[in-house]
Coordinates of C-alpha atoms in Angstrom, one line a residue:
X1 CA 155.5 75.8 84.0
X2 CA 156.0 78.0 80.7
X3 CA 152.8 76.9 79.4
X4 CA 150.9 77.4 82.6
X5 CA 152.2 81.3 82.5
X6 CA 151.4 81.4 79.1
X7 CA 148.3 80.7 79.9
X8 CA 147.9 82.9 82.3
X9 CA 148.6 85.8 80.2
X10 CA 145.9 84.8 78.0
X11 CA 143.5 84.3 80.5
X12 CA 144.3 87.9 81.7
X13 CA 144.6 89.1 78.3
X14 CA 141.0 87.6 77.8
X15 CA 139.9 89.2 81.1
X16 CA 140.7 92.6 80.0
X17 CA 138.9 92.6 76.9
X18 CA 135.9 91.4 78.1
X19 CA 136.1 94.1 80.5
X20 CA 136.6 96.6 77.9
X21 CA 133.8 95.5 75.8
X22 CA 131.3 95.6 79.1
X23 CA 128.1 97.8 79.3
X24 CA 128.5 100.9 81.0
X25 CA 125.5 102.7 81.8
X26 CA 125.3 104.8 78.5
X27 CA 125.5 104.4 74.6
X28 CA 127.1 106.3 72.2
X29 CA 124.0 108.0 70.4
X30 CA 123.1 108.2 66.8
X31 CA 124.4 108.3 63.5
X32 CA 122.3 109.0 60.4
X33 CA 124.6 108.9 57.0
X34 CA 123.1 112.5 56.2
X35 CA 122.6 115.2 58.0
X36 CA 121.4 118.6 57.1
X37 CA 121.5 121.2 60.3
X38 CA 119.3 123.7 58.5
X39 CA 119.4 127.3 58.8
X40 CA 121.2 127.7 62.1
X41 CA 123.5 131.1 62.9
X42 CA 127.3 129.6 61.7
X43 CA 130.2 130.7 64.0
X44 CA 132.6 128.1 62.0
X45 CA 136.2 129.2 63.6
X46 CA 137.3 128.9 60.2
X47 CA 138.5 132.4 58.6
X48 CA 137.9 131.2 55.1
X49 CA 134.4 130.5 56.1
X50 CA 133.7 133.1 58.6
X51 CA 130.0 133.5 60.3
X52 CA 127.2 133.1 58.0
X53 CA 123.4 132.1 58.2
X54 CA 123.2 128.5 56.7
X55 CA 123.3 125.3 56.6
X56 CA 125.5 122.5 57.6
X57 CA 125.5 119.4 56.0
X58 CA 127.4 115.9 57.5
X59 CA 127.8 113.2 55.5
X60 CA 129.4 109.7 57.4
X61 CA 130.2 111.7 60.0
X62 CA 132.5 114.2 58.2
X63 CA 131.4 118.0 57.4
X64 CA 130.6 118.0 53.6
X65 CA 129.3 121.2 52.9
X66 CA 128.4 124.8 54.7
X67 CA 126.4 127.4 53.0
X68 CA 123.2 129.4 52.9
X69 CA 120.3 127.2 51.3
X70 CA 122.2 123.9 50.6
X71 CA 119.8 121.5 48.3
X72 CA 119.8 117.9 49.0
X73 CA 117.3 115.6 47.7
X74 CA 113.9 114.9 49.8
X75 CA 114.2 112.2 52.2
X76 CA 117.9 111.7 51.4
X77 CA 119.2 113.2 55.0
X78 CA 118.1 113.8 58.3
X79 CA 116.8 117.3 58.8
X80 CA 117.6 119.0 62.1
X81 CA 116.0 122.5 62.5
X82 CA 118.7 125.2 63.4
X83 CA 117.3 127.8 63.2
X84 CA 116.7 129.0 66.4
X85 CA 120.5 128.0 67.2
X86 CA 124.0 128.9 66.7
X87 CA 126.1 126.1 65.6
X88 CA 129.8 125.7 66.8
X89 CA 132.4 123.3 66.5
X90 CA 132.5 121.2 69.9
X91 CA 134.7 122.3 72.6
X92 CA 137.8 121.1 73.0
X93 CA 139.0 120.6 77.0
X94 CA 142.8 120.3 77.0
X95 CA 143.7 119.0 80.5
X96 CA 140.8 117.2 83.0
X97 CA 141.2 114.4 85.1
X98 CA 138.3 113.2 84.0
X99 CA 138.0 110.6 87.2
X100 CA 137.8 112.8 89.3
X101 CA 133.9 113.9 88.5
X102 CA 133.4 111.1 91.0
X103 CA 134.5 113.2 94.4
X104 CA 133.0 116.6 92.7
X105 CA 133.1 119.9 94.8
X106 CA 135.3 117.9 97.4
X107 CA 137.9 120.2 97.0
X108 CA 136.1 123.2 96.4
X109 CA 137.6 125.4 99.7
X110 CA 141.0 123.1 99.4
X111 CA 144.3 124.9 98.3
X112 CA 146.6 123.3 95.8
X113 CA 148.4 121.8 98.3
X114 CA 145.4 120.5 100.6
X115 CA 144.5 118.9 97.2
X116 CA 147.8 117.1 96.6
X117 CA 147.9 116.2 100.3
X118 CA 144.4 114.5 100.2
X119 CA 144.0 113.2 96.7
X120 CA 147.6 111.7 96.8
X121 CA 147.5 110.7 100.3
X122 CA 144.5 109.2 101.1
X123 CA 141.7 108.9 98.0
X124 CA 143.7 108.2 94.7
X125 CA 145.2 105.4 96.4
X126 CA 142.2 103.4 97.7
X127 CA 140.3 104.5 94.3
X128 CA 139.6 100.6 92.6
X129 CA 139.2 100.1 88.9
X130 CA 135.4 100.6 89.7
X131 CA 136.4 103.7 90.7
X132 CA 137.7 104.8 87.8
X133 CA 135.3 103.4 85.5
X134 CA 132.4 105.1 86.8
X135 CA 134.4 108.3 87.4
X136 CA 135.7 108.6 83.7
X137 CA 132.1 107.6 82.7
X138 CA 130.7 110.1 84.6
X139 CA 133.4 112.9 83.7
X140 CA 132.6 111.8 80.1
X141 CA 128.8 112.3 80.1
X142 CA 129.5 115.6 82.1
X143 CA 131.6 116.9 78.9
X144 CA 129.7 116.1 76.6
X145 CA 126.7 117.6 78.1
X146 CA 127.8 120.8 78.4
X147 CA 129.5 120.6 74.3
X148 CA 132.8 119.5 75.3
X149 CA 133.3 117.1 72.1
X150 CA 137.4 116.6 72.5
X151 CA 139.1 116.1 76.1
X152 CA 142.6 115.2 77.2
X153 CA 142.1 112.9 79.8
X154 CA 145.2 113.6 82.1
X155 CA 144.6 110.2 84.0
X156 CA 147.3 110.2 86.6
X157 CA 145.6 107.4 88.6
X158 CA 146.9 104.2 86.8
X159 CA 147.3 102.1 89.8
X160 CA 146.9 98.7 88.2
X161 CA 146.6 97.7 84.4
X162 CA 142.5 97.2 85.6
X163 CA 142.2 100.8 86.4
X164 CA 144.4 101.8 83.3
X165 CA 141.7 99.2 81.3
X166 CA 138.9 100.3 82.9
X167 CA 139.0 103.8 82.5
X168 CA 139.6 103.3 78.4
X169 CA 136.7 101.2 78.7
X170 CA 134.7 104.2 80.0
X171 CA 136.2 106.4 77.6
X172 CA 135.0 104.2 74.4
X173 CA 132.1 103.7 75.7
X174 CA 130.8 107.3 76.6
X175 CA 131.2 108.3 72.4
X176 CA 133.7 111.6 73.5
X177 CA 136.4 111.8 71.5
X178 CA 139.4 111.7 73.6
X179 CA 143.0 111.5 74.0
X180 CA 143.5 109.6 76.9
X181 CA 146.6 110.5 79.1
X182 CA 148.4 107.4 80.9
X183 CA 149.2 109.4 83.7
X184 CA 150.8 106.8 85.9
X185 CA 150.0 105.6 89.9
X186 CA 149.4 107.6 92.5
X187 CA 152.5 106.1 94.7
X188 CA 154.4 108.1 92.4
X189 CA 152.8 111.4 92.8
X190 CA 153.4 110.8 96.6
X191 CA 157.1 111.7 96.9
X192 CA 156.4 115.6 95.8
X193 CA 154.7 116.0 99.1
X194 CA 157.9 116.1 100.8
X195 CA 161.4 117.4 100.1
X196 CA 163.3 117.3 97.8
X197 CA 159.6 117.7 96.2
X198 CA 160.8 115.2 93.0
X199 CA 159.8 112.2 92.2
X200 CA 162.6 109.6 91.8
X201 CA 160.7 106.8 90.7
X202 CA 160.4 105.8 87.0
X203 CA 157.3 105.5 85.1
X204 CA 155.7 102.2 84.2
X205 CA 157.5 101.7 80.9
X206 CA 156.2 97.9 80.5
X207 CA 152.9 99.1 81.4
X208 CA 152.7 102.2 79.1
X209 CA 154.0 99.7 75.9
X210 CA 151.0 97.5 76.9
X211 CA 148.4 100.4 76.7
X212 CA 149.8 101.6 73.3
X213 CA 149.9 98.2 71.4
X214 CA 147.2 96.8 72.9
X215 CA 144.6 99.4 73.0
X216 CA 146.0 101.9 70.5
X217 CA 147.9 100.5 67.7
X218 CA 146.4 103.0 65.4
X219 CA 145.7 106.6 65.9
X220 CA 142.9 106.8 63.8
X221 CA 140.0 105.9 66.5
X222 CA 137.8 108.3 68.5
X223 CA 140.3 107.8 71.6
X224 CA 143.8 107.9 71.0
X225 CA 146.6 107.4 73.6
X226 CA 148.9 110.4 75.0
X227 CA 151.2 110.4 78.2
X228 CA 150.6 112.5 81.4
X229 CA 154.1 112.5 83.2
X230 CA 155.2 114.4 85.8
X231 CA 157.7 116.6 84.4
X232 CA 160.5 118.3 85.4
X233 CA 158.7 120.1 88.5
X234 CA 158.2 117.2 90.1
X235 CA 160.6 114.2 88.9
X236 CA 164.1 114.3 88.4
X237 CA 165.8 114.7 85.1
X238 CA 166.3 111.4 84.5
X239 CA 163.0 110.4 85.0
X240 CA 161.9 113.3 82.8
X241 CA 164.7 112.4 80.2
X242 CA 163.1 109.0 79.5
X243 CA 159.5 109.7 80.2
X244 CA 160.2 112.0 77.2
X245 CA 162.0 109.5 74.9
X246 CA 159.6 106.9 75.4
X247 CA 156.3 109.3 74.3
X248 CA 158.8 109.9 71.1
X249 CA 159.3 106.5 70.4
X250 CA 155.6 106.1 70.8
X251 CA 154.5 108.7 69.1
X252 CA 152.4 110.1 72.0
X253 CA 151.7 113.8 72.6
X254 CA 153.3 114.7 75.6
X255 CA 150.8 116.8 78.5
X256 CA 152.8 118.2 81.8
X257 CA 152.2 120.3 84.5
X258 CA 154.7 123.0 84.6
X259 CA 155.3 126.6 86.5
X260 CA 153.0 125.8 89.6
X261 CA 154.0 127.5 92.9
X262 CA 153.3 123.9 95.2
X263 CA 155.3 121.7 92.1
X264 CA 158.6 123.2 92.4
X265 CA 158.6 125.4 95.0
X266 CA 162.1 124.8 94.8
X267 CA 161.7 127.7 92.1
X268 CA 163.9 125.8 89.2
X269 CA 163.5 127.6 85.7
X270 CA 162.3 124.1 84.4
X271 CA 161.5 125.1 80.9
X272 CA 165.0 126.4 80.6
X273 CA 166.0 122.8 81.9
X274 CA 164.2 121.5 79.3
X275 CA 165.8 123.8 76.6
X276 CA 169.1 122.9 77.3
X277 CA 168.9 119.1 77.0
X278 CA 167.0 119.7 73.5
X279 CA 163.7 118.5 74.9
X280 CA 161.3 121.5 74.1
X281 CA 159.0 120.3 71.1
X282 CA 155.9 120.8 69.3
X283 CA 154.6 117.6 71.0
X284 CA 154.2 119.1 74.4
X285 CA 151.7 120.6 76.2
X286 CA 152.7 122.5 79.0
X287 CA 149.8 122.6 81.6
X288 CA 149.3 125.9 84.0
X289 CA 152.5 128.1 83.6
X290 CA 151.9 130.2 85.9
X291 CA 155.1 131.7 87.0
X292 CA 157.1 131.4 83.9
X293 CA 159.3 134.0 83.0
X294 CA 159.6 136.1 79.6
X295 CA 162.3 133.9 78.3
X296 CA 160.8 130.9 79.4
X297 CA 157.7 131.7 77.2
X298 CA 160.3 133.0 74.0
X299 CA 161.8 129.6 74.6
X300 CA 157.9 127.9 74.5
X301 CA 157.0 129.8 71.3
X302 CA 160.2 129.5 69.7
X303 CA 160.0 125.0 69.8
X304 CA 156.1 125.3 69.1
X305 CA 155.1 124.8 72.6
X306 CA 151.5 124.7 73.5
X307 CA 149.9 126.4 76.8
X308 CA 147.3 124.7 78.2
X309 CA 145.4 127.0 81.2
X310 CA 142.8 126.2 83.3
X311 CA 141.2 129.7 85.0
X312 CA 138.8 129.2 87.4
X313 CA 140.9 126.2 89.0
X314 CA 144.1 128.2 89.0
X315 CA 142.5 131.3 90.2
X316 CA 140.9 129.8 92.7
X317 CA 143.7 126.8 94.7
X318 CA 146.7 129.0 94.4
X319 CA 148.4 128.0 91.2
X320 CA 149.3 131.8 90.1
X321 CA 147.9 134.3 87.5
X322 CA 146.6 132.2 84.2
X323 CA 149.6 133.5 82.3
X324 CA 147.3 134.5 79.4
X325 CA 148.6 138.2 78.5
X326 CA 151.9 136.6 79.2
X327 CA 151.6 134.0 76.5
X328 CA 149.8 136.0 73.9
X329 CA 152.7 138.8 74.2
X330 CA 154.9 135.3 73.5
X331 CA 153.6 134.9 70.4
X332 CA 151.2 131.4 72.0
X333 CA 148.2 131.4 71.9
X334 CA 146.7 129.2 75.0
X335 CA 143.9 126.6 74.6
X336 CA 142.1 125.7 78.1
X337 CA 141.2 122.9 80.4
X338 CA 138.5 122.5 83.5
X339 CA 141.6 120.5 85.7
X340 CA 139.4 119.0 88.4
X341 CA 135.7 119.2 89.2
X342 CA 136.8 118.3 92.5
X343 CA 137.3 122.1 92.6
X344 CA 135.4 123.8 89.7
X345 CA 132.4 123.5 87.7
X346 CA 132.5 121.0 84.5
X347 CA 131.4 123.6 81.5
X348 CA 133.4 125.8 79.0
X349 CA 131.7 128.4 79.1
X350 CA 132.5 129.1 82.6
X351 CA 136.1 128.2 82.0
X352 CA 136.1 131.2 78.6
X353 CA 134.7 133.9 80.8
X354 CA 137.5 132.9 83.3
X355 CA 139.9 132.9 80.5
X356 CA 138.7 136.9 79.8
X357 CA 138.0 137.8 82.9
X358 CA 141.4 137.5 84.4
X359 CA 143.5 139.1 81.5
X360 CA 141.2 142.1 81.2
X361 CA 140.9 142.5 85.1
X362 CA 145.0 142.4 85.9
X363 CA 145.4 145.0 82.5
X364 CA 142.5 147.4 83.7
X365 CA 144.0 147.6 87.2
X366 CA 148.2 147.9 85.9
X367 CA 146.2 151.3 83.9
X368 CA 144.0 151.8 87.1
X369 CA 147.4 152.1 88.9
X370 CA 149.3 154.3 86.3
X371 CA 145.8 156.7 86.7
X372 CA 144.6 155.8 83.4
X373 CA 141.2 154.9 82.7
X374 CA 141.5 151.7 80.2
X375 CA 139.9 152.3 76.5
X376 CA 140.7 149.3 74.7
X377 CA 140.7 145.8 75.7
X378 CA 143.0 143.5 74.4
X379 CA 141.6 139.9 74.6
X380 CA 138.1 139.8 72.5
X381 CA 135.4 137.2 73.0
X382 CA 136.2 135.6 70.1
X383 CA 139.8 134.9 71.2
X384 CA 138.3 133.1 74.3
X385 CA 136.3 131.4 71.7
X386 CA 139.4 129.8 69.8
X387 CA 141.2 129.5 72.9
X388 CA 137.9 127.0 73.8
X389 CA 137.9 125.3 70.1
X390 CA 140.8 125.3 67.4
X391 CA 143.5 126.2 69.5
X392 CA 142.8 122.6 71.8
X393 CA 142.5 120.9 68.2
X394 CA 146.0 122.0 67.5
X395 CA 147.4 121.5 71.0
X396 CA 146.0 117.7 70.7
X397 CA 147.5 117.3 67.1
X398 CA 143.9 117.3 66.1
X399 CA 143.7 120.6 63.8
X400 CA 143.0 119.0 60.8
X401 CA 140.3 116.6 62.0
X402 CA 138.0 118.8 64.8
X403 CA 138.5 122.3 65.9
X404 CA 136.8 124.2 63.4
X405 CA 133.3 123.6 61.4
X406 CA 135.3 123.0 58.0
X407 CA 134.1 120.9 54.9
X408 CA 136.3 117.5 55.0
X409 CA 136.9 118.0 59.0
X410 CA 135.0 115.4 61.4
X411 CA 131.6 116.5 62.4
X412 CA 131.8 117.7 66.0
X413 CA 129.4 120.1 66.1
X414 CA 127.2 122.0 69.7
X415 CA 124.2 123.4 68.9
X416 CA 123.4 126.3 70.9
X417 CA 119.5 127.5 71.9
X418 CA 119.1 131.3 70.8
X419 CA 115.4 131.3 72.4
X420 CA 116.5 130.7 75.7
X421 CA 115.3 133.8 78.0
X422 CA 119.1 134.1 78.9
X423 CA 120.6 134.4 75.3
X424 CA 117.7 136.8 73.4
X425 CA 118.8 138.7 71.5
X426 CA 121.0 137.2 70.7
X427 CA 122.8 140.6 68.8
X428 CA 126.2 139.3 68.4
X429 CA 126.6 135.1 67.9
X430 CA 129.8 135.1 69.8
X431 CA 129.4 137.5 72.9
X432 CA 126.1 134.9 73.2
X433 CA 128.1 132.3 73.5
X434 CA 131.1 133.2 75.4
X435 CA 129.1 135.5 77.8
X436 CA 125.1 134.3 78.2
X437 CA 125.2 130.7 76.9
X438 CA 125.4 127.6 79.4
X439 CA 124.9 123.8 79.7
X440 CA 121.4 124.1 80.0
X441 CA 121.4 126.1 76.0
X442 CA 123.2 123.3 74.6
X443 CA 120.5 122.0 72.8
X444 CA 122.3 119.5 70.5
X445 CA 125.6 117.5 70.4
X446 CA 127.7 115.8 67.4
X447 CA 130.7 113.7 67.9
X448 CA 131.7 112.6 64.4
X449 CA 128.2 113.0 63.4
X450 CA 127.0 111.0 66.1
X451 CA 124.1 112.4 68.1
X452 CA 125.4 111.9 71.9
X453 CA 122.7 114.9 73.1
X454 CA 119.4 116.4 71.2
X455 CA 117.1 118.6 72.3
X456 CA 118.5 119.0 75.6
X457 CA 119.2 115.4 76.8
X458 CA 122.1 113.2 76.4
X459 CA 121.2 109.8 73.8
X460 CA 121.5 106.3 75.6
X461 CA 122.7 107.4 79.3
X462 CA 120.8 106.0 81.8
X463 CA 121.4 109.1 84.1
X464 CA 119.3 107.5 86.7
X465 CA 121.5 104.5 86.9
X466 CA 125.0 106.7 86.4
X467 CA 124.1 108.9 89.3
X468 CA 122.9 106.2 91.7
X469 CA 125.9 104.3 91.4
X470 CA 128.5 107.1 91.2
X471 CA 126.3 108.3 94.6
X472 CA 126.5 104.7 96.1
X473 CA 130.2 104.7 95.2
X474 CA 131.6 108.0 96.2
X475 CA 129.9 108.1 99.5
X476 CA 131.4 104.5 100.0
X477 CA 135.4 105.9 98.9
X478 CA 135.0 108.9 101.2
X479 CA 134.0 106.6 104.0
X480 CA 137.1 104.4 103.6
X481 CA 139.5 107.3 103.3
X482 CA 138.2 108.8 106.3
X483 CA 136.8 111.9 104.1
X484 CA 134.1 113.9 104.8
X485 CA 132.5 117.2 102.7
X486 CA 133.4 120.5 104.3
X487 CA 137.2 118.6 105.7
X488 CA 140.0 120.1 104.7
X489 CA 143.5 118.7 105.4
X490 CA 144.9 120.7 108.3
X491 CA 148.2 122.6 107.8
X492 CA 151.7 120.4 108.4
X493 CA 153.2 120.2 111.8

């Protein structure tokens, strides 16, 4: 009997690496050992480098050089014209549930808690590995289309080690670099939806061990492992007490909602909670935070804390205010997320002029109100620009490798038309990006030097194929949950 169960561990073992070395319809693009991106308008994020008119040259897939005029030996690299472009690190997207590309604009007209209610309820739970496969595929592809070159993949739909498996599968094989959240099972999401609004159920320790050792032994690949737990607005502190101690033992950066008007409505000053039993670190990343207090964002700053906001999405489903000004005033300085494209759109740039938008409209009308006519604003362009870039490096623990177009970093790089009739002139490199730029001027794409997009379409995808199956797919989910577009749950009894 032993040996029969041993072998059935292998067997599965077997399975699941078979299914994580499966085709998925796309490739990961390029690599030449030299590249020279040639006379292209710099925006590097780095101070010691600044903005410049040069070149950028990548050598096995790590920025070697950046300067005006760089010499390299005929025929000895690839030459990519820039000069029509402004060249940018890649985006980095703090928190999306990257699976969730498969129901997009589903919950578009949905509140916060019509999305809990149907994505909890009825969708995440009948969502198969398939499912998440194509979805995180699809997410993926979406990123890195519109120069999204680094996501946290918050996947909170782990319902079986073949979804878990499935949706790293997708991840490797779309070329992103990612840091992909074990978020846990929908059936333990459920029990917020009904008081006491906490979760009581522990995570899948077992199941997270497997992931790390088996998938992520090393954190040195393009997709790393983090955890997506629930927190202390939603679990109790027990759970939250070990969820936390495990991700230490692991080593795994730590990504939580937190300071969301549906998660505790109970109104618990949860990062206070977290102060007092010594659980505040640099590790975390605190998602949302919208009605935080003062001290709660001292407390934040103080442990090294990061904010991770997501605009539009909060704006729109009735999180709260971004907590931007907030946060800045704390001495943090936020990176952002999409959240769900079941609700929002899929590109940065979007999400930045969210990020300046808000701030700037609540300060303008506080002055409006005190009859003063606002003269300065606070929050710059650029600011929304390293909110979008080297501020997600560091939230991810990534600083030192992406972030910022720095000799000796990795080479993700967005390459940004400047002839497009919506960016000329293009007057000031930054307001162009943050305020006329769009997926459709991202022109080329770099993940550690690997080409995943140039000149305008993504390398290796068969979109065709994606979209007929994620079509097929969706349509055949929605059917089964009893979901159709335009529903919205209706209010409790």
């Amino acid at each position: 009997m032993q040996n029969t169960s041993r072998l059935a561990n292998r067997q599965q073992e077997e399975s699941r690496d078979e299914l994580l070395s499966a085709p998925v319809p796309g490739g990961h693009g390029v690599t030449a050992a030299r590249t020279l991106l040639r006379g292209g308008q710099i925006v590097s994020m780095d101070p010691t480098i600044g903005d410049l008119v040069g070149d950028v040259l990548v050598e096995d897939g790590t920025i070697a050089a950046i300067g005006p005029d760089l010499a390299v030996a005929e025929g000895s690299a690839d030459i990519v014209d820039a000069s029509r472009h402004i060249v940018i690190p890649g985006f980095i997207d703090s928190h999306r549930h990257l699976f969730q590309a498969l129901m997009r604009g589903m919950a578009t007209d949905w509140s916060l808690f019509q999305y809990f209610t149907t994505m909890f309820g009825m969708l995440g739970p009948r969502m198969t590995a398939e499912h998440m496969s194509l979805g995180t595929a699809l997410g993926a592809y979406d990123a890195l289309d519109s120069g999204v070159t680094t996501v946290f993949d918050y996947s909170h739909n782990q319902s079986s080690p073949e979804h878990t498996d499935e949706a790293v599968r997708a991840l490797r094989a779309s070329g992103i670099r990612a840091m992909f959240g074990y978020g846990g099972a929908m059936s333990e999401q459920l029990e917020i939806l009904s008081p006491p609004f906490t979760s009581t159920t522990p995570s899948n320790e077992a199941e997270i061990r497997r992931v790390r050792h088996q998938y992520f032994s090393s954190d040195s690949g393009l997709v790393t492992m983090g955890l997506a737990v629930r927190g202390p607005d939603s679990s109790t502190m027990d759970v939250v007490r070990a969820d936390f101690a495990l991700g230490r033992e692991l080593g795994l950066r730590i990504n939580t909602h937190i300071g969301m008007a549906v998660l505790d409505p109970l109104g618990r000053p949860n990062v206070t909670r977290l102060h007092k039993e010594g659980l505040l670190g640099d590790d975390l990343i605190f998602g949302h935070c919208n009605l935080l207090t003062e001290d709660e964002f001292r407390l934040m700053a103080d442990a090294g804390v990061s904010a991770s906001v997501t605009p539009e999405d909060e704006a729109a489903m009735g999180h709260g205010w971004p907590p931007i000004t907030q946060l800045l005033q704390a001495g943090i300085r936020p990176n952002i997320g999409i959240d769900t494209c079941m609700a929002v759109g899929g590109d940065p740039f979007t999400a930045m002029r969210f990020a300046l938008a808000v701030p700037r409209g609540l300060a303008n009308q506080r002055a409006l109100e005190d009859s003063l006519n606002p003269w300065q604003l606070d929050i710059s362009a650029r600011d929304v620009l390293e909110f979008a870039t080297i501020e997600g490096a560091r939230a991810l623990g990534m600083g030192d490798v992406t972030g910022s177009l720095t000799p000796g970093k990795q080479a993700d790089i967005v390459m940004i038309r400047t002839d497009h009739i919506s960016m000329v002139p293009v007057l000031d490199p930054v307001a162009s990006i943050v305020h006329h730029a769009s997926r459709g001027t991202v022109d080329n794409v770099f993940v550690a030097g690997r080409a995943v997009k140039r000149d305008g379409a993504l390398i290796g995808v068969d979109v065709a194929e994606l979209s007929r199956r994620a079509a097929d797919t969706a349509i055949g989910l929605l059917e089964t949950a009893g979901v159709t577009p335009g529903w919205a749950p209706p209010p409790p009894h």
